[in-house]
Short mmCIF file of N, CA, C and O in Angstrom, two decimals:
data_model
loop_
_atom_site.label_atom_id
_atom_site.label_comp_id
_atom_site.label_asym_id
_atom_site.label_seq_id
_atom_site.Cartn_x
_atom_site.Cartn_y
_atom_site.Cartn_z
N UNK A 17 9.52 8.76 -88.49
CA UNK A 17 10.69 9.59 -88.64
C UNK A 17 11.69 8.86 -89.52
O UNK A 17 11.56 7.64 -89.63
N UNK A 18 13.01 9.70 -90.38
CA UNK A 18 13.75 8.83 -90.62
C UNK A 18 15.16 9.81 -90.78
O UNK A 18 15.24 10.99 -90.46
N UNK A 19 16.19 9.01 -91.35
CA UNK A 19 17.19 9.07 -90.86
C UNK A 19 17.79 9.13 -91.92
O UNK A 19 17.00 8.73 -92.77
N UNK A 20 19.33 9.58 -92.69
CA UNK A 20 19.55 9.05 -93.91
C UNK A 20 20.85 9.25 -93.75
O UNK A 20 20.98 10.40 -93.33
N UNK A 21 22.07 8.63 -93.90
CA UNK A 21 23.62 8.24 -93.68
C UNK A 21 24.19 7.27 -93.99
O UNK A 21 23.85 6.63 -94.98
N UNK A 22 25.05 6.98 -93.33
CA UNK A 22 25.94 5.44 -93.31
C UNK A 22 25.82 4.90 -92.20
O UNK A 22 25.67 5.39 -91.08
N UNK A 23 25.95 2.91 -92.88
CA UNK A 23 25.37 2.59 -91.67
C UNK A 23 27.14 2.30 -91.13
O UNK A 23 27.97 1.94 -91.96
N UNK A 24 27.50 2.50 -89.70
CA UNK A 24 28.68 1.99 -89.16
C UNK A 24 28.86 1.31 -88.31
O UNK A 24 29.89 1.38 -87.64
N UNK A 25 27.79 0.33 -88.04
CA UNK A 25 27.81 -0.78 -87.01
C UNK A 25 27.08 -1.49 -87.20
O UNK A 25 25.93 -1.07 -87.07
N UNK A 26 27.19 -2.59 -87.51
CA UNK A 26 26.20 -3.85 -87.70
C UNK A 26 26.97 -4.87 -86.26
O UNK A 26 28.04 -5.48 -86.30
N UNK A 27 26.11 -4.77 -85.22
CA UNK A 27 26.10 -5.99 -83.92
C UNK A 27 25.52 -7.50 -84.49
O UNK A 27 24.67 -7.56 -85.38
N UNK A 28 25.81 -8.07 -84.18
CA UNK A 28 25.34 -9.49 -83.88
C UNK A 28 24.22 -9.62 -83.38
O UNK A 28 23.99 -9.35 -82.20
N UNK A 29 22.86 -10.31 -84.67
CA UNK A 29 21.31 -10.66 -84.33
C UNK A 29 21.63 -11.60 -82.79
O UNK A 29 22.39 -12.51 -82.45
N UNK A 30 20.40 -10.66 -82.07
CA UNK A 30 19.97 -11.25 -80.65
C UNK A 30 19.14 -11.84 -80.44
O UNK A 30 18.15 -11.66 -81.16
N UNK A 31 19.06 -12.97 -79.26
CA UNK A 31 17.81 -13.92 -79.65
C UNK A 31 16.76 -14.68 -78.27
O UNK A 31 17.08 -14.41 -77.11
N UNK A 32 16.43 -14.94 -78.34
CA UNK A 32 15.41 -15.41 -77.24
C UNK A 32 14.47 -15.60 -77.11
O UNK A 32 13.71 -15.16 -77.97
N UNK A 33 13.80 -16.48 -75.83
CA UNK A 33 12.53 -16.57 -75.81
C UNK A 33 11.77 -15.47 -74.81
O UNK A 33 12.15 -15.07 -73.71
N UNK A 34 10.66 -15.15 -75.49
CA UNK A 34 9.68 -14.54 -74.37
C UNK A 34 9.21 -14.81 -73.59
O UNK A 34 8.29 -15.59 -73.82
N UNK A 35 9.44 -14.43 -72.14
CA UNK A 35 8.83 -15.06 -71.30
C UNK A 35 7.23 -14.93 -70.73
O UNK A 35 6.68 -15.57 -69.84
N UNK A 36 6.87 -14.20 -71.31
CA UNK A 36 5.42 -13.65 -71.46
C UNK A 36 4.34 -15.02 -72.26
O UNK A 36 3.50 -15.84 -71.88
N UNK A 37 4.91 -14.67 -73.38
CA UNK A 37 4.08 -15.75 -74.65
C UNK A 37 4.85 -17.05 -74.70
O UNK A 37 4.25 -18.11 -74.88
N UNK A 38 6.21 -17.00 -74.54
CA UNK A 38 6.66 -18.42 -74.91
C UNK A 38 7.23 -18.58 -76.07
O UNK A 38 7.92 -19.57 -76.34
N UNK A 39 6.95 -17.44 -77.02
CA UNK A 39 7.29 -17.16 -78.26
C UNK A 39 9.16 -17.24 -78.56
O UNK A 39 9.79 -17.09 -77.51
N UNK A 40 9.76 -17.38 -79.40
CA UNK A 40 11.17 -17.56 -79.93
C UNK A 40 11.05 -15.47 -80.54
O UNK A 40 10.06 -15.00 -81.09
N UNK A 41 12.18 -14.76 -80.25
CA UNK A 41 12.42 -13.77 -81.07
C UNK A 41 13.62 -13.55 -81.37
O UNK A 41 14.41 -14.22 -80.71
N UNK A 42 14.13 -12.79 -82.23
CA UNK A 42 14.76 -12.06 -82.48
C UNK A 42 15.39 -10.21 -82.53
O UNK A 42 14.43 -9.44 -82.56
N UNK A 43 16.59 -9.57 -82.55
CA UNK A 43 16.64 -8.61 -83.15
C UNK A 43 17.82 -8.42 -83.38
O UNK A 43 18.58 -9.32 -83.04
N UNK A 44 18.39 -7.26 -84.00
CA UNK A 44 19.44 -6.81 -84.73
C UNK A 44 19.54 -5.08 -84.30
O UNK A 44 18.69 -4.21 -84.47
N UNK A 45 21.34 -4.96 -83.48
CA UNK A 45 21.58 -3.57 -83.17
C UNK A 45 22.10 -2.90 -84.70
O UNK A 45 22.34 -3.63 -85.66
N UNK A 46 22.23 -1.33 -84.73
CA UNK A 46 22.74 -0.95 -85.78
C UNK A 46 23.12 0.25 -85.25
O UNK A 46 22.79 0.66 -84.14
N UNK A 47 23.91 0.88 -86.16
CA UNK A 47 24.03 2.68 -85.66
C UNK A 47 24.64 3.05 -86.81
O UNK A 47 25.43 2.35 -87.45
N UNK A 48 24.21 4.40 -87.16
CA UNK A 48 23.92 4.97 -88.64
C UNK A 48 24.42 6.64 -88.03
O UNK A 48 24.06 7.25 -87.02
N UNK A 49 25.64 7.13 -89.44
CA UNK A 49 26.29 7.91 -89.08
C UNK A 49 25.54 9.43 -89.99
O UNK A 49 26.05 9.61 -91.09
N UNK A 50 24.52 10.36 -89.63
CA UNK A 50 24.40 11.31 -90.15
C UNK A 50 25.07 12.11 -90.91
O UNK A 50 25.75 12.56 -89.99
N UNK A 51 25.50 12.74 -91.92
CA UNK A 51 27.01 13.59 -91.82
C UNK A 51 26.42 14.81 -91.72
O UNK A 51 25.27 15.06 -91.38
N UNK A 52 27.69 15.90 -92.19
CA UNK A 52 27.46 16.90 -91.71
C UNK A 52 28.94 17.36 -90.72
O UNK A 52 29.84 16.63 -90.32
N UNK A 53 28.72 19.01 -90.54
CA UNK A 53 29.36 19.76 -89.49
C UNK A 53 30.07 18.92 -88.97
O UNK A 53 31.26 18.60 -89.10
N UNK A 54 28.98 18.47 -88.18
CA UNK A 54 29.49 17.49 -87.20
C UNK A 54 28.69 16.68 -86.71
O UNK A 54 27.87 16.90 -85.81
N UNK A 55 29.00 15.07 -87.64
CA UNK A 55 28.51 13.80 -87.45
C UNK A 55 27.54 13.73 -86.34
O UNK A 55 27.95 13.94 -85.20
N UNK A 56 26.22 13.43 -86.56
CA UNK A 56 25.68 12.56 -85.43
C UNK A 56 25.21 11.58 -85.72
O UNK A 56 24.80 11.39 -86.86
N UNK A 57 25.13 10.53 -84.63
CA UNK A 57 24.92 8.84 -84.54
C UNK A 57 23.71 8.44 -83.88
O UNK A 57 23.27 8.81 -82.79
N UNK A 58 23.27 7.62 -84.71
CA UNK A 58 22.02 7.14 -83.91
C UNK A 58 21.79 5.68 -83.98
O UNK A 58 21.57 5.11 -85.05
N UNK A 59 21.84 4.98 -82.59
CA UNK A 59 21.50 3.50 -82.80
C UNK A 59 20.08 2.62 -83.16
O UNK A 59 19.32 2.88 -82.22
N UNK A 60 19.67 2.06 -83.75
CA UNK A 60 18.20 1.74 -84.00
C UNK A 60 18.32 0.40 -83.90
O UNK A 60 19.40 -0.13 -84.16
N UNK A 61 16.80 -0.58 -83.36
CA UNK A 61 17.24 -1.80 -83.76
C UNK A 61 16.05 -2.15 -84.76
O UNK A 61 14.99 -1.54 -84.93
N UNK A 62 16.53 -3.31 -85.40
CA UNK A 62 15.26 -4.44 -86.36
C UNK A 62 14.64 -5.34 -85.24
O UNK A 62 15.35 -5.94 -84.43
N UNK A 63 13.54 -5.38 -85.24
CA UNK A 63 13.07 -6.82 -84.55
C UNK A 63 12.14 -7.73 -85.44
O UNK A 63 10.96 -7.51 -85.71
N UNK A 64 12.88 -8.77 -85.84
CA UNK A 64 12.17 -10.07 -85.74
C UNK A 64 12.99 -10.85 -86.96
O UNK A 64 13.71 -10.07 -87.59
N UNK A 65 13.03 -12.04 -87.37
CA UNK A 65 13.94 -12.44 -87.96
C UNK A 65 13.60 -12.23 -89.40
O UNK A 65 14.38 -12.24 -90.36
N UNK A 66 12.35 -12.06 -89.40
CA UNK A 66 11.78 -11.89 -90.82
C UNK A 66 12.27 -10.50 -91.49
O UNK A 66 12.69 -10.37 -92.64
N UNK A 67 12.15 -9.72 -90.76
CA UNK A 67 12.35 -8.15 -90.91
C UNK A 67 13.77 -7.84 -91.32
O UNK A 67 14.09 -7.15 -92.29
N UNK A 68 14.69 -8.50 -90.37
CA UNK A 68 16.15 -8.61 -90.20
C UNK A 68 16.27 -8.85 -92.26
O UNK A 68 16.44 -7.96 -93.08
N UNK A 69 16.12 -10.18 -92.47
CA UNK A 69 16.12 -10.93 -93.65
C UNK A 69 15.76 -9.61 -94.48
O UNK A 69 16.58 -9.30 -95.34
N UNK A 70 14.89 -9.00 -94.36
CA UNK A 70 14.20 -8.45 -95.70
C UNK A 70 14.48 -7.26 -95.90
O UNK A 70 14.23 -6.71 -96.97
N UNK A 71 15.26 -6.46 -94.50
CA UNK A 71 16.10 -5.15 -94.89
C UNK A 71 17.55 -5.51 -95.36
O UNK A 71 18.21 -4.72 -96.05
N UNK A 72 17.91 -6.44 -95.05
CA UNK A 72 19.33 -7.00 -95.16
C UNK A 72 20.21 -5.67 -95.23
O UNK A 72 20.56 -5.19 -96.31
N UNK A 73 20.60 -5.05 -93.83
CA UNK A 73 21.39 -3.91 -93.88
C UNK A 73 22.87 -4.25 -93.71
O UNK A 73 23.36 -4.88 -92.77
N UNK A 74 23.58 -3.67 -94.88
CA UNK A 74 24.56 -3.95 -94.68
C UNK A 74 25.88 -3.15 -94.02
O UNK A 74 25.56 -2.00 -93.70
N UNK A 75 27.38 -3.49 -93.72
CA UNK A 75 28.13 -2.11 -92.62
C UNK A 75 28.56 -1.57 -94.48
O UNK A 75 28.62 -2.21 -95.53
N UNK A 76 28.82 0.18 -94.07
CA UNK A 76 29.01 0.81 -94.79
C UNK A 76 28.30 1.67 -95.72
O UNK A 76 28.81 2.67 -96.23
N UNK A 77 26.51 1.08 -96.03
CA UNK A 77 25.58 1.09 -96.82
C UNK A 77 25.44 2.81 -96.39
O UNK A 77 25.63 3.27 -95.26
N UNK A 78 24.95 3.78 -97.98
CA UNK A 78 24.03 4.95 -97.31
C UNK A 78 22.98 4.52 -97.96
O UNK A 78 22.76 4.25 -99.14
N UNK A 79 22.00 4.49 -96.41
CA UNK A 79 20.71 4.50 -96.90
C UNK A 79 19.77 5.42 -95.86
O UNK A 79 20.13 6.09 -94.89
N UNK A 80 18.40 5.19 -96.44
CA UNK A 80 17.64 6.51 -95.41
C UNK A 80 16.92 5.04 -94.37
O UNK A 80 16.74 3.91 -94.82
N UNK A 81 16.70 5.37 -93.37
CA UNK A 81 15.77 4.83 -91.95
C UNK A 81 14.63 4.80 -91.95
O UNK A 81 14.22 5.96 -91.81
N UNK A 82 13.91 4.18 -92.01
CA UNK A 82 12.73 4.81 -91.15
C UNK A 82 12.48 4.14 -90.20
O UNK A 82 12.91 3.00 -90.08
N UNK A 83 11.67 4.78 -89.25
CA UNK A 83 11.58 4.12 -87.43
C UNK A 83 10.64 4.53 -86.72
O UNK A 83 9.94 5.47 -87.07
N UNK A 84 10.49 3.90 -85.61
CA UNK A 84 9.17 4.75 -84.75
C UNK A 84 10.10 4.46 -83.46
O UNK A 84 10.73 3.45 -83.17
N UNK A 85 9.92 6.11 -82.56
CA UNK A 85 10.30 6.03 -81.46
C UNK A 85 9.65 5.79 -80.10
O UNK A 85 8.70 6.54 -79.83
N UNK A 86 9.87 5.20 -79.52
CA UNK A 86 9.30 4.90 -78.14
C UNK A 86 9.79 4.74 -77.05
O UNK A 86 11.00 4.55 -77.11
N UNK A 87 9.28 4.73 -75.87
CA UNK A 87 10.31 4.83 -74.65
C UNK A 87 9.56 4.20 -73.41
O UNK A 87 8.55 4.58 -72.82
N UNK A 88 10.50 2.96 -73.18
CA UNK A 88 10.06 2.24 -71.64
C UNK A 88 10.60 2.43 -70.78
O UNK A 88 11.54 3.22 -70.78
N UNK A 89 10.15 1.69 -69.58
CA UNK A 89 10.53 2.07 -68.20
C UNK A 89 11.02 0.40 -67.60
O UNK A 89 10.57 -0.73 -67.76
N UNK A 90 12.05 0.92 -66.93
CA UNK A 90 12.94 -0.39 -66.55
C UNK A 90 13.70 -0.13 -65.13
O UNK A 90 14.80 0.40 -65.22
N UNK A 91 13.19 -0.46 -63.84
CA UNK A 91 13.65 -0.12 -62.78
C UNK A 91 13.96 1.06 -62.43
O UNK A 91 15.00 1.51 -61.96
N UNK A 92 12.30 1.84 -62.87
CA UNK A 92 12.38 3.22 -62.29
C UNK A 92 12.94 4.34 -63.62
O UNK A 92 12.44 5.45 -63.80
N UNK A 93 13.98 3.82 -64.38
CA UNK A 93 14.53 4.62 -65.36
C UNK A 93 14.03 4.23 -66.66
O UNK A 93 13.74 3.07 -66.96
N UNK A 94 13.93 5.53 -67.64
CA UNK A 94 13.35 5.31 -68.98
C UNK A 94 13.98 5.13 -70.36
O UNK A 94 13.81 6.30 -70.71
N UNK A 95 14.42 4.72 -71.13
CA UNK A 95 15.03 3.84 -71.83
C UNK A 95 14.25 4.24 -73.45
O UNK A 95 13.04 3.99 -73.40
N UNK A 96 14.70 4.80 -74.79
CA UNK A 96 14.23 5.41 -75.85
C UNK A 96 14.54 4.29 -76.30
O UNK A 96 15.42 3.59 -75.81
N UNK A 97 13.81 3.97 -77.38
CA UNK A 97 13.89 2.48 -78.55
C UNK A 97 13.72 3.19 -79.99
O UNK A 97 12.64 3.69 -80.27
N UNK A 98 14.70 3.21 -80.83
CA UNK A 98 14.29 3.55 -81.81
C UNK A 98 14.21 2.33 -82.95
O UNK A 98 15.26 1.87 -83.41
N UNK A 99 13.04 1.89 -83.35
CA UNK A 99 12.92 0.80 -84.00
C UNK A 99 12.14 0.65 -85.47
O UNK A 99 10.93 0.53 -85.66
N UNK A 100 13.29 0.70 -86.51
CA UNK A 100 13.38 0.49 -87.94
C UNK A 100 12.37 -0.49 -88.71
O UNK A 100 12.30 -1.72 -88.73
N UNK A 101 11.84 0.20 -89.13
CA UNK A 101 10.41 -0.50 -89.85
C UNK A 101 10.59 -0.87 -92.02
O UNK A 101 10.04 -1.64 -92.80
N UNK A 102 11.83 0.38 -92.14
CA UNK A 102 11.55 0.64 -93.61
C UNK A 102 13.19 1.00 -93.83
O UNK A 102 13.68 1.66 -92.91
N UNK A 103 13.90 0.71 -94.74
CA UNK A 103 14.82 1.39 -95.48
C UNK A 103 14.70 1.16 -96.78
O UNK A 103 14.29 0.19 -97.43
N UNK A 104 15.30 2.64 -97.20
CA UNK A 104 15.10 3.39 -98.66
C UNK A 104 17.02 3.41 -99.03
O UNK A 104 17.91 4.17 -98.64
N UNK A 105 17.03 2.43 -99.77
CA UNK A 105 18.60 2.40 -100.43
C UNK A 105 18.65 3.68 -101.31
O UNK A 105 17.71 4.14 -101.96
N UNK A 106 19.85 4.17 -101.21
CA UNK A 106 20.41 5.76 -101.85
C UNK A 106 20.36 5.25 -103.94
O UNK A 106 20.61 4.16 -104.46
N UNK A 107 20.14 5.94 -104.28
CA UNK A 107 19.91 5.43 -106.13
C UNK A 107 21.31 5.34 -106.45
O UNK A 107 21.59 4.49 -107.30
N UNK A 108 22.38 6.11 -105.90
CA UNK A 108 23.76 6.53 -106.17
C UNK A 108 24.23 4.75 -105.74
O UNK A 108 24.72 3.90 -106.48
N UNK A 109 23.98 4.69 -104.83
CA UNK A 109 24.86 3.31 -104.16
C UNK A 109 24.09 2.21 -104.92
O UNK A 109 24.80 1.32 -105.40
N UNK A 110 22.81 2.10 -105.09
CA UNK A 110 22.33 1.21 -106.31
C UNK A 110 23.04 1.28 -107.30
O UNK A 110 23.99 0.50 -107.37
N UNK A 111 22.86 1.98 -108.09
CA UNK A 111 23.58 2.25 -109.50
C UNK A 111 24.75 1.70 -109.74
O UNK A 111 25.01 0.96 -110.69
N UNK A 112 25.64 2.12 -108.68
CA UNK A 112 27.19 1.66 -108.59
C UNK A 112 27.51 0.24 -108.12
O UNK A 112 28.62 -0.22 -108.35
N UNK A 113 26.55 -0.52 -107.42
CA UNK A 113 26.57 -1.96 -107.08
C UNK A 113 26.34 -2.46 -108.82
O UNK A 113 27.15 -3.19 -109.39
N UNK A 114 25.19 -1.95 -109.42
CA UNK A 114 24.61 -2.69 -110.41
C UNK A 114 25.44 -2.54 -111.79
O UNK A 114 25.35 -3.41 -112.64
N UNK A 115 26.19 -1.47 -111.96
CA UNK A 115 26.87 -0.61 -112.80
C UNK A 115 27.98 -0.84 -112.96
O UNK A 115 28.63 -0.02 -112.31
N UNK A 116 28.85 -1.76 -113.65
CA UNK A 116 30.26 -2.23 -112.93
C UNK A 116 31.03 -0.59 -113.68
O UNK A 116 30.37 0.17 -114.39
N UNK A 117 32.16 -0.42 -113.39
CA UNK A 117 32.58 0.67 -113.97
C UNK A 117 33.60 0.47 -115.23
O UNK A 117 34.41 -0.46 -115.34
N UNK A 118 33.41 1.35 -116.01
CA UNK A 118 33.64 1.18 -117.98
C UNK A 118 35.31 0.99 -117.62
O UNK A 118 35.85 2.07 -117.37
N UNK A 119 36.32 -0.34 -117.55
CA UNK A 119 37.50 0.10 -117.57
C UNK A 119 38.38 0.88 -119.02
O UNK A 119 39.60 0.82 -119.20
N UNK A 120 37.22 1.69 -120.04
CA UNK A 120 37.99 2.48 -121.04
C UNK A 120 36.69 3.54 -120.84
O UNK A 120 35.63 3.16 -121.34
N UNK A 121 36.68 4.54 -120.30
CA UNK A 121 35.76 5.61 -120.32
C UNK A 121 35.93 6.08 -122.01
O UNK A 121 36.82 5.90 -122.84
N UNK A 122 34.46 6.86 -122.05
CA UNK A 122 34.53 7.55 -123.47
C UNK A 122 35.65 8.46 -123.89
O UNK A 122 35.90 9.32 -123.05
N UNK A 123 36.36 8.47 -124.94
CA UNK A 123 37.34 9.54 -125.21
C UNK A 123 38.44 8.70 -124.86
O UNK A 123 39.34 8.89 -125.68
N UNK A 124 38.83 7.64 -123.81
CA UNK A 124 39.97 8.06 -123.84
C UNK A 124 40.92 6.48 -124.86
O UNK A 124 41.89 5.78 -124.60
N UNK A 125 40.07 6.54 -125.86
CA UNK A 125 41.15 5.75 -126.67
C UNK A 125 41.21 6.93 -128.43
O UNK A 125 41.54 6.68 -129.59
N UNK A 126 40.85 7.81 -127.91
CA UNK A 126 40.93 9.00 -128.78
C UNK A 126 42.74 9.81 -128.60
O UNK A 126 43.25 10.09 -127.52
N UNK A 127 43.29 10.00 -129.72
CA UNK A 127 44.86 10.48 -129.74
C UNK A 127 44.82 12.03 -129.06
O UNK A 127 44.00 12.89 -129.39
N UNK A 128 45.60 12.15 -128.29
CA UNK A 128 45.59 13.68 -127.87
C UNK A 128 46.97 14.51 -128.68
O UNK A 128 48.19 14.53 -128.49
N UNK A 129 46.07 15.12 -129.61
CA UNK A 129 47.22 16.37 -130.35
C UNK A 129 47.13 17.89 -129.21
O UNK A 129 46.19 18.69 -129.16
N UNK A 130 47.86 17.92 -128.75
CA UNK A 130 47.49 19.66 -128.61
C UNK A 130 48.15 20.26 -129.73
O UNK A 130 49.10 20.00 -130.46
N UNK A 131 47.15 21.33 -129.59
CA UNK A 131 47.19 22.11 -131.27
C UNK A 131 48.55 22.88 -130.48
O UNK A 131 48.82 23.09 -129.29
N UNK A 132 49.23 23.16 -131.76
CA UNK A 132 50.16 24.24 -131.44
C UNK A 132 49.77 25.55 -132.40
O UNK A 132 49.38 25.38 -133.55
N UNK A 133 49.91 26.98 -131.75
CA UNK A 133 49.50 27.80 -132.15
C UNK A 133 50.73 28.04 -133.62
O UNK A 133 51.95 27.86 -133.63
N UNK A 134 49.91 28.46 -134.60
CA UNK A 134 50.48 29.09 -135.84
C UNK A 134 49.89 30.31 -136.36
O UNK A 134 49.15 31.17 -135.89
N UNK A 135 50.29 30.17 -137.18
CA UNK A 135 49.70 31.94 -138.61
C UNK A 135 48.52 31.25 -138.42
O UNK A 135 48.06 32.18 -137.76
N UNK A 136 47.54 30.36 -138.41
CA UNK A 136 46.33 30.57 -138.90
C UNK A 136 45.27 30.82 -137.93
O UNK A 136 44.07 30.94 -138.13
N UNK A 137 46.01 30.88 -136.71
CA UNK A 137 45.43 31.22 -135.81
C UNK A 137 44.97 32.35 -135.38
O UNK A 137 45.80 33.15 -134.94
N UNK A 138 43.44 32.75 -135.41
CA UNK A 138 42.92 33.97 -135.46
C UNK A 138 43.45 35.11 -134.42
O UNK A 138 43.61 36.30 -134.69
N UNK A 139 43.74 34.27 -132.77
CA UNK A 139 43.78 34.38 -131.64
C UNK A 139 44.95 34.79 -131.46
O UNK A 139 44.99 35.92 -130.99
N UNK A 140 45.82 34.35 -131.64
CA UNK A 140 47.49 34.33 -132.05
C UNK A 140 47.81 35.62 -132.33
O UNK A 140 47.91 36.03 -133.48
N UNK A 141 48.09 36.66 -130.84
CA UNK A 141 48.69 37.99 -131.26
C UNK A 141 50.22 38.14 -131.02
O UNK A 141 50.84 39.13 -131.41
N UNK A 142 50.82 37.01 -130.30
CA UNK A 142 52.10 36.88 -130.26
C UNK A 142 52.61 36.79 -131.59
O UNK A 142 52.24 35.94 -132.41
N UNK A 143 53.73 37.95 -131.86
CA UNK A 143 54.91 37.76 -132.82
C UNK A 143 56.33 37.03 -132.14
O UNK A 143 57.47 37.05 -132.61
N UNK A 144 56.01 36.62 -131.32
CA UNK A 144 57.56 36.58 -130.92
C UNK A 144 58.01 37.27 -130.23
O UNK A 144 58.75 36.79 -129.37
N UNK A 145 57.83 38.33 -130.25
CA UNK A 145 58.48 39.64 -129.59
C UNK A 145 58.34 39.88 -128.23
O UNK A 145 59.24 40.43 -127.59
N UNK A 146 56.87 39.38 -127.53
CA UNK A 146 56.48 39.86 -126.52
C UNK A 146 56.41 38.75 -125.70
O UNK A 146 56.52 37.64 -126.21
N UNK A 147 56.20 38.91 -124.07
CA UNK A 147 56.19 37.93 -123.34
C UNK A 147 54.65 37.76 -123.53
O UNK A 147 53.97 38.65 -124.04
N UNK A 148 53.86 36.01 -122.91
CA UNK A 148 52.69 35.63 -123.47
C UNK A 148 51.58 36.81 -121.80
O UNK A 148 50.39 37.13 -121.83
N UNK A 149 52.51 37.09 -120.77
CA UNK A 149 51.91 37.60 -119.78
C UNK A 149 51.92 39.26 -119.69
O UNK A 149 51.36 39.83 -118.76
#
């Protein structure tokens, strides 16, 4: 599945050992703002430190999600995990990181005359006489 918004929460990578394997892990909370009507939010996490490193998500970013959902059981009650495998950065928010912006856009070191209407003007049915409305 995936997801595509802003991200608006970057938590603090979590860490520990497993007590199963013995193993050292990691993960990383997030929550990513849909837009729309009316906003919806969805929290996802990264697990592992490698993963963390190589999405490098940052607060504010639009980008799209991707995730797989799953759901455990923890003293009787069940508990949804939505956990981020892939993000797809927006081309717009690329562009503009990579793109610094022109501080003289095209045109504008060009003189601005506005024409004023005369006789040679084809268009020009005002004599004077009449109001332009």
């Amino acid at each position: 599945m995936e997801l595509t918004g802003k991200i608006i929460v970057v938590q603090e990578p979590k860490s520990g050992t497993s007590s199963k394997t013995g193993n050292p892990w990691m993960m990383q909370e997030y929550v990513i703002e849909v837009p729309g009507q009316y906003p919806r939010h969805c929290a996802f996490t990264v697990f592992g430190e490698d993963r963390i490193k190589q999405l490098n998500i940052q607060m504010g970013e639009d980008l799209t999600v991707q995730f797989d959902i799953d759901a455990r059981e923890y003293n009787g009650r069940w508990f949804n995990d939505f956990r981020a495998y892939n993000v797809i950065r927006n081309q717009a928010t690329v562009q503009a990181q990579t793109i610094q912006a022109d501080p003289n856009p095209p045109f504008s070191n060009l003189p601005f005359d506005a024409p004023t209407p005369g006789a040679d003007d084809p268009f020009n049915t005002n004599d004077g006489s009449e109001l332009p409305f």
